[in-house]
Every structure is written in structure tokens, then in C-alpha cells.
Short mmCIF file of C-alpha atoms in Angstrom, two decimals:
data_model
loop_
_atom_site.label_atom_id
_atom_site.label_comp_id
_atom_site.label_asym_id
_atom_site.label_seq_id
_atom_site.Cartn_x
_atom_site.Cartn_y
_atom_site.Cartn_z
CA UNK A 5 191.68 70.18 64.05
CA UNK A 6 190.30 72.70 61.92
CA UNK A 7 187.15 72.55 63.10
CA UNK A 8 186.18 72.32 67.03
CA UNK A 9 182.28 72.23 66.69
CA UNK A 10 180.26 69.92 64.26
CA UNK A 11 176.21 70.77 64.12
CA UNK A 12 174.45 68.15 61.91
CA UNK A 13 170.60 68.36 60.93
CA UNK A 14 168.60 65.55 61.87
CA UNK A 15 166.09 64.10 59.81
CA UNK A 16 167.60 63.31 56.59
CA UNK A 17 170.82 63.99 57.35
CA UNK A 18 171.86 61.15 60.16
CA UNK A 19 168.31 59.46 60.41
CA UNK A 20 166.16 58.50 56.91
CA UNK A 21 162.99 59.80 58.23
CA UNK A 22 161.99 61.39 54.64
CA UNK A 23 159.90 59.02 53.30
CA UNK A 24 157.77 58.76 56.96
CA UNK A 25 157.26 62.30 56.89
CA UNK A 26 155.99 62.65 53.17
CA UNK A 27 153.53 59.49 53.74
CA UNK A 28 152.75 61.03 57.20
CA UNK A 29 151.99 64.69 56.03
CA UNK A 30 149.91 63.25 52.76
CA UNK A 31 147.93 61.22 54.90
CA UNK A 32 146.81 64.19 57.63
CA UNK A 33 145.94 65.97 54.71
CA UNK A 34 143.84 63.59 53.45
CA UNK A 35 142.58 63.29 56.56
CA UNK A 36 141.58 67.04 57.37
CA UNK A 37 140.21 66.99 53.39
CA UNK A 38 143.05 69.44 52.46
CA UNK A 39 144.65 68.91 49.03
CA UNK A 40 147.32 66.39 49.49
CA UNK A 41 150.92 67.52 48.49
CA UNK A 42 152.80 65.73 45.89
CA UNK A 43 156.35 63.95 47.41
CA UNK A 44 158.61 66.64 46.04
CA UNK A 45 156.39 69.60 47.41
CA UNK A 46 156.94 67.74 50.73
CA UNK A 47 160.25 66.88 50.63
CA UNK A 48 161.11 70.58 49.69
CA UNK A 49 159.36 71.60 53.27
CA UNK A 50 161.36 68.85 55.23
CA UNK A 51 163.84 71.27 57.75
CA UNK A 52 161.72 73.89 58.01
CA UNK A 53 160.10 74.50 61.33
CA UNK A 54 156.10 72.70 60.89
CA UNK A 55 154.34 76.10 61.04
CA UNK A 56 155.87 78.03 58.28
CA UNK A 57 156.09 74.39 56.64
CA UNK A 58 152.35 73.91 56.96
CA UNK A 59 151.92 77.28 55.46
CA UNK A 60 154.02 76.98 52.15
CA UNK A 61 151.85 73.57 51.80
CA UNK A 62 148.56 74.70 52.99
CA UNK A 63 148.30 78.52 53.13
CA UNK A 64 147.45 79.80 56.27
CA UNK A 65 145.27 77.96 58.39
CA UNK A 66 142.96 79.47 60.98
CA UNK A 67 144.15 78.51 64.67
CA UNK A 68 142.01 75.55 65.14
CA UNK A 69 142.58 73.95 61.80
CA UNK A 70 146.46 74.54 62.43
CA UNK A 71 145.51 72.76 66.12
CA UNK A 72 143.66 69.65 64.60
CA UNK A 73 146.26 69.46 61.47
CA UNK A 74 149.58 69.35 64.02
CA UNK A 75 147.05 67.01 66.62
CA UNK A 76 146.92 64.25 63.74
CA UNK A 77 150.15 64.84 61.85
CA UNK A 78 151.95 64.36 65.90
CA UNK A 79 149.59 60.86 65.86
CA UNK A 80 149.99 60.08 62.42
CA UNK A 81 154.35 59.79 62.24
CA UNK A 82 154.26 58.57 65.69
CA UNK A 83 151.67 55.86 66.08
CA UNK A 84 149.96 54.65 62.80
CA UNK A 85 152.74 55.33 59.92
CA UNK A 86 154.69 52.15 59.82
CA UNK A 87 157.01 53.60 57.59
CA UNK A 88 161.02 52.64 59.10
CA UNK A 89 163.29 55.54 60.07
CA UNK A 90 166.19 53.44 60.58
CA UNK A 91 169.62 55.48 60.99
CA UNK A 92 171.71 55.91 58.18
CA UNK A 93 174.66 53.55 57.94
CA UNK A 94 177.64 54.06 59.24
CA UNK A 95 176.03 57.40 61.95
CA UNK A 96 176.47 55.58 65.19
CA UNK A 97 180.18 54.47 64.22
CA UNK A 98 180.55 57.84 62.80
CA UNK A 99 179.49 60.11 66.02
CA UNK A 100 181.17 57.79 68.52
CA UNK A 101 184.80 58.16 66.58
CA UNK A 102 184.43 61.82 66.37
CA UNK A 103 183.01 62.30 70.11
CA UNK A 104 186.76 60.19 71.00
CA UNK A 105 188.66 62.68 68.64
CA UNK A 106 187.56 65.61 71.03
CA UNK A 107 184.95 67.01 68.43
CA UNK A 108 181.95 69.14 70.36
CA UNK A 109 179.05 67.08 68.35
CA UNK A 110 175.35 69.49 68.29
CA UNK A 111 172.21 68.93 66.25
CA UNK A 112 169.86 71.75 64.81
CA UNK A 113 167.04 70.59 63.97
CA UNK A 114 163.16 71.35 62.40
CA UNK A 115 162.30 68.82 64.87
CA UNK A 116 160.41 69.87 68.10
CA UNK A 117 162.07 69.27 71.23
CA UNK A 118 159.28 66.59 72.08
CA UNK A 119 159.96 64.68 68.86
CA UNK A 120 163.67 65.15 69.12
CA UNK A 121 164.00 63.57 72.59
CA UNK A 122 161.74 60.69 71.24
CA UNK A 123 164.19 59.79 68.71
CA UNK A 124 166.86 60.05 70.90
CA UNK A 125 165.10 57.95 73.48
CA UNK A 126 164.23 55.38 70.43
CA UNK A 127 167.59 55.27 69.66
CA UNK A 128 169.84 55.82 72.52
CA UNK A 129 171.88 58.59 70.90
CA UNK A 130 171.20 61.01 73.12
CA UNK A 131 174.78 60.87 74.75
CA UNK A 132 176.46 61.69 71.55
CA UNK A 133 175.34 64.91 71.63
CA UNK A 134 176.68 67.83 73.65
CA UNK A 135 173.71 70.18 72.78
CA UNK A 136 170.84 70.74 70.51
CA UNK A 137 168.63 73.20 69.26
CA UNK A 138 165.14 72.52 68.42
CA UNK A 139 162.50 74.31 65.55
CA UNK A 140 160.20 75.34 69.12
CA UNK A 141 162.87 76.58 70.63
CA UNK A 142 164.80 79.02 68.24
CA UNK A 143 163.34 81.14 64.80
CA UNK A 144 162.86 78.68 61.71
CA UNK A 145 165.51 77.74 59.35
CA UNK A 146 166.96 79.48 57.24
CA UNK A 147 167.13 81.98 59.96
CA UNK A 148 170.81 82.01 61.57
CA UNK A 149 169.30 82.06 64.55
CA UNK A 150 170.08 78.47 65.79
CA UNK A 151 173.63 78.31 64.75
CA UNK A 152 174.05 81.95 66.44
CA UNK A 153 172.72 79.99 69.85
CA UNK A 154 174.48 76.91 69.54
CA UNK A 155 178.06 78.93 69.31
CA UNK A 156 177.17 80.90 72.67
CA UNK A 157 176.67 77.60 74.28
CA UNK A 158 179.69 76.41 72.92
CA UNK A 159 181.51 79.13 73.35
CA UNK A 160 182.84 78.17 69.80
CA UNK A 161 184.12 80.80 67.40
CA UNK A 162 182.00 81.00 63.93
CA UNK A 163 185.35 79.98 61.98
CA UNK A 164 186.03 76.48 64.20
CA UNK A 165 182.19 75.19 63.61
CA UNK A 166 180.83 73.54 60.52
CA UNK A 167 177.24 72.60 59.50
CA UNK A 168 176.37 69.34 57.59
CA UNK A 169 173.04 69.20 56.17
CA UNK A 170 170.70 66.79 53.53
CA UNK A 171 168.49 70.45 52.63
CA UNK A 172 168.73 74.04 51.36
CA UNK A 173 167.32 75.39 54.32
CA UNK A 174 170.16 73.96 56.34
CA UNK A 175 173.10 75.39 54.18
CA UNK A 176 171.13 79.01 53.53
CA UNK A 177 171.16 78.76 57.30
CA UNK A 178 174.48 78.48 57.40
CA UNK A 179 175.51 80.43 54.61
CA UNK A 180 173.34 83.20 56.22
CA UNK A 181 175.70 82.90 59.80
CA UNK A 182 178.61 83.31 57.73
CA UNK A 183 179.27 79.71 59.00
CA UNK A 184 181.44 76.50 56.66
CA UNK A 185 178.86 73.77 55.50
CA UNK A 186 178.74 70.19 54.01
CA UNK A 187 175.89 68.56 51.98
CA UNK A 188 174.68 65.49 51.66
CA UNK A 189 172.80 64.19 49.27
CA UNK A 190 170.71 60.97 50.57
CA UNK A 191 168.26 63.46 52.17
CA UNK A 192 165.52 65.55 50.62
CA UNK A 193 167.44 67.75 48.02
CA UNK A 194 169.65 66.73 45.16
CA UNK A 195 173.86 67.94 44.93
CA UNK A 196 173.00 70.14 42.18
CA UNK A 197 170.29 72.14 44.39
CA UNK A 198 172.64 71.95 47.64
CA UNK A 199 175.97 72.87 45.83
CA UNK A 200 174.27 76.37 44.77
CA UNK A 201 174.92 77.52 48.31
CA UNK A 202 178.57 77.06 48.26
CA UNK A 203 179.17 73.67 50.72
CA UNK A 204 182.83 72.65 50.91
CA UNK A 205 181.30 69.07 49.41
CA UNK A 206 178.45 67.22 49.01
CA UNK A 207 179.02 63.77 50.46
CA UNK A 208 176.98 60.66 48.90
CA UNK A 209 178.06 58.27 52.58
CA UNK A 210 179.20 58.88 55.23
CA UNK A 211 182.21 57.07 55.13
CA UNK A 212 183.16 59.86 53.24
CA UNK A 213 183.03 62.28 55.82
CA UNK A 214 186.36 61.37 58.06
CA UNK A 215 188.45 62.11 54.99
CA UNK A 216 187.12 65.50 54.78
CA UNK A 217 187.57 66.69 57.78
CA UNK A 218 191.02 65.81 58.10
CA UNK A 219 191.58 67.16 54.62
CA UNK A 220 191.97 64.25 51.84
CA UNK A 221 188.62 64.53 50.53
CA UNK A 222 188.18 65.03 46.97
#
């Protein structure tokens, strides 16, 4: 195998969380009176880590705004948006055939730890994963930062890893570590905005993925 390590993004990328977390953010704003971002100004945000997020949407908020706007936005995708976030189709297949080929599986995600072991918990794919790294936990993509982390862990070399993301922020990120990437484009941004940071492909399923990594794609 070419590759030893395989870090996937989260939201976007193996679950289809966008649309609850454009709805969810519109809504707090509406709800703290703050203009309400338009779907694409939200969408563009979607990866980052929430504070630098809330900033590019907002400006900067003082502390106790920030509190009360991450308070209801927590409530807001968690209890009252009924908006699905189903997996995409074909992930769980997907993970589990990879995870029996010997690949080290990781995540890197916007996500805070809390609301990444929720959706783990939700969806029992915890187990898939060999380790993670988390927005609260690391610097904001598209910092390097993660990726730098998730190799020590690994003990994986920077040529034997490969990140697979749905946004910009996720292949700057890797572009930034030096580190191979993959689009896809069911997420948040389109193949023409991902392919201007140099992916190996930008996959439209993920049945398409399998054939790339052993080298038939395309």
C-alpha cells in the first residue's frame, strides 16, 4: 500500500451535516438579533474551528456574546434543528473494508471533542477510528497543526498518510503539511474551488474511492 494512514474530515466529508449546520447557525443568529448569514457565507465557514468561524461571520464578539452565541448554537444543532445528518452512502461499508485491509483510519475535524464523541456515540463508529483530532484540541484549520499531531501518534511518515476532505480549509491544511490530499465534492465547496489546491482527485461517491487508492482511478 502506498499509503499507511488515511485522515478524513468529518462533517461533510463522511457525514451530510451541511445543511443542519447552515439552518442551525442562521437560526442562533436570528436568535441573538445578529445579521443572519446567507447559505454560501456559511457553508464557506464549515471546517473551520467555531471561534475563528464565528468571527469571519460575525466580527468579533465580546466574551459574553461569543458565550450566549456558542450556548444556543450547541442547543440549537443538537436539540431543536430537525434537520437529518444521515451518513453518506456507502461510509460504513467503506471504513470497515479499509480498517480489514490494515489501513490506520483518523479523523480531523472542526468538530469539538464533545460534539465529535456525540456523533460517534449516535452512530456507533467510534471503533473505526484509531485516533482523532478535534478543533478544541489542536490550532484551527488550515493550520498544519492537526495533521503534524496525528503523524506523531501514528508514528506515520508524512509521505505514507493522505487527507480526504469536502472543504478548502481541509486541503490548504494539507497542502500546508506538505501532506497528499483527495476532494470530494458532496460537501460544502465545489471541484473547481477544491482542485485549486492540487488534490490527487476530486471524488463525486465514494465508491470511487477504493479504485484510487489502489491506483485505477481516473
Amino acid at each position: 500500500m502506498k499509503y499507511e494512514l488515511l485522515i478524513f474530515d468529518w462533517d461533510g466529508t463522511l457525514m451530510d451535516s451541511v445543511g443542519r449546520i447552515v439552518s442551525s447557525m442562521q437560526a442562533t443568529a436570528a436568535h441573538l438579533s445578529l445579521p443572519i448569514p446567507s447559505d454560501t457565507q456559511v457553508r464557506d465557514i464549515i471546517g473551520l474551528s467555531l471561534e475563528p468561524a464565528i468571527e469571519r461571520l460575525f466580527g468579533t464578539l465580546d466574551s459574553e456574546r461569543y458565550s450566549q452565541f456558542l450556548a444556543r448554537y450547541r442547543d440549537q444543532y443538537v436539540e431543536f434543528d430537525p434537520t437529518p445528518t444521515p451518513l453518506f452512502a456507502g461510509v460504513r461499508e467503506m471504513l470497515g473494508d479499509l480498517r480489514a485491509q490494515g489501513y490506520q483510519l483518523a479523523v480531523a475535524t472542526g468538530k469539538a471533542r464533545r460534539g465529535l464523541q456525540r456523533v460517534w456515540q449516535e452512530t456507533d463508529m467510534a471503533h473505526y477510528f484509531d485516533v482523532s483530532r478535534c478543533a478544541d484540541e489542536s490550532i484551527s484549520k488550515p493550520d498544519p497543526r492537526m495533521l503534524y499531531e496525528l503523524l506523531e501518534e501514528t508514528q506515520c511518515s508524512l509521505d505514507k498518510a493522505l487527507m480526504i476532505g469536502d472543504s478548502i480549509h481541509d486541503l490548504r491544511m494539507a497542502q500546508a503539511a506538505g501532506m497528499d490530499r483527495v476532494g470530494v465534492d458532496f460537501g460544502v465547496h465545489s471541484a473547481q474551488q477544491l482542485t485549486a489546491y492540487a488534490p490527487l482527485a476530486v471524488l463525486s461517491s465514494w465508491q470511487q474511492f477504493p479504485a484510487l487508492l489502489s491506483g485505477k482511478h481516473g
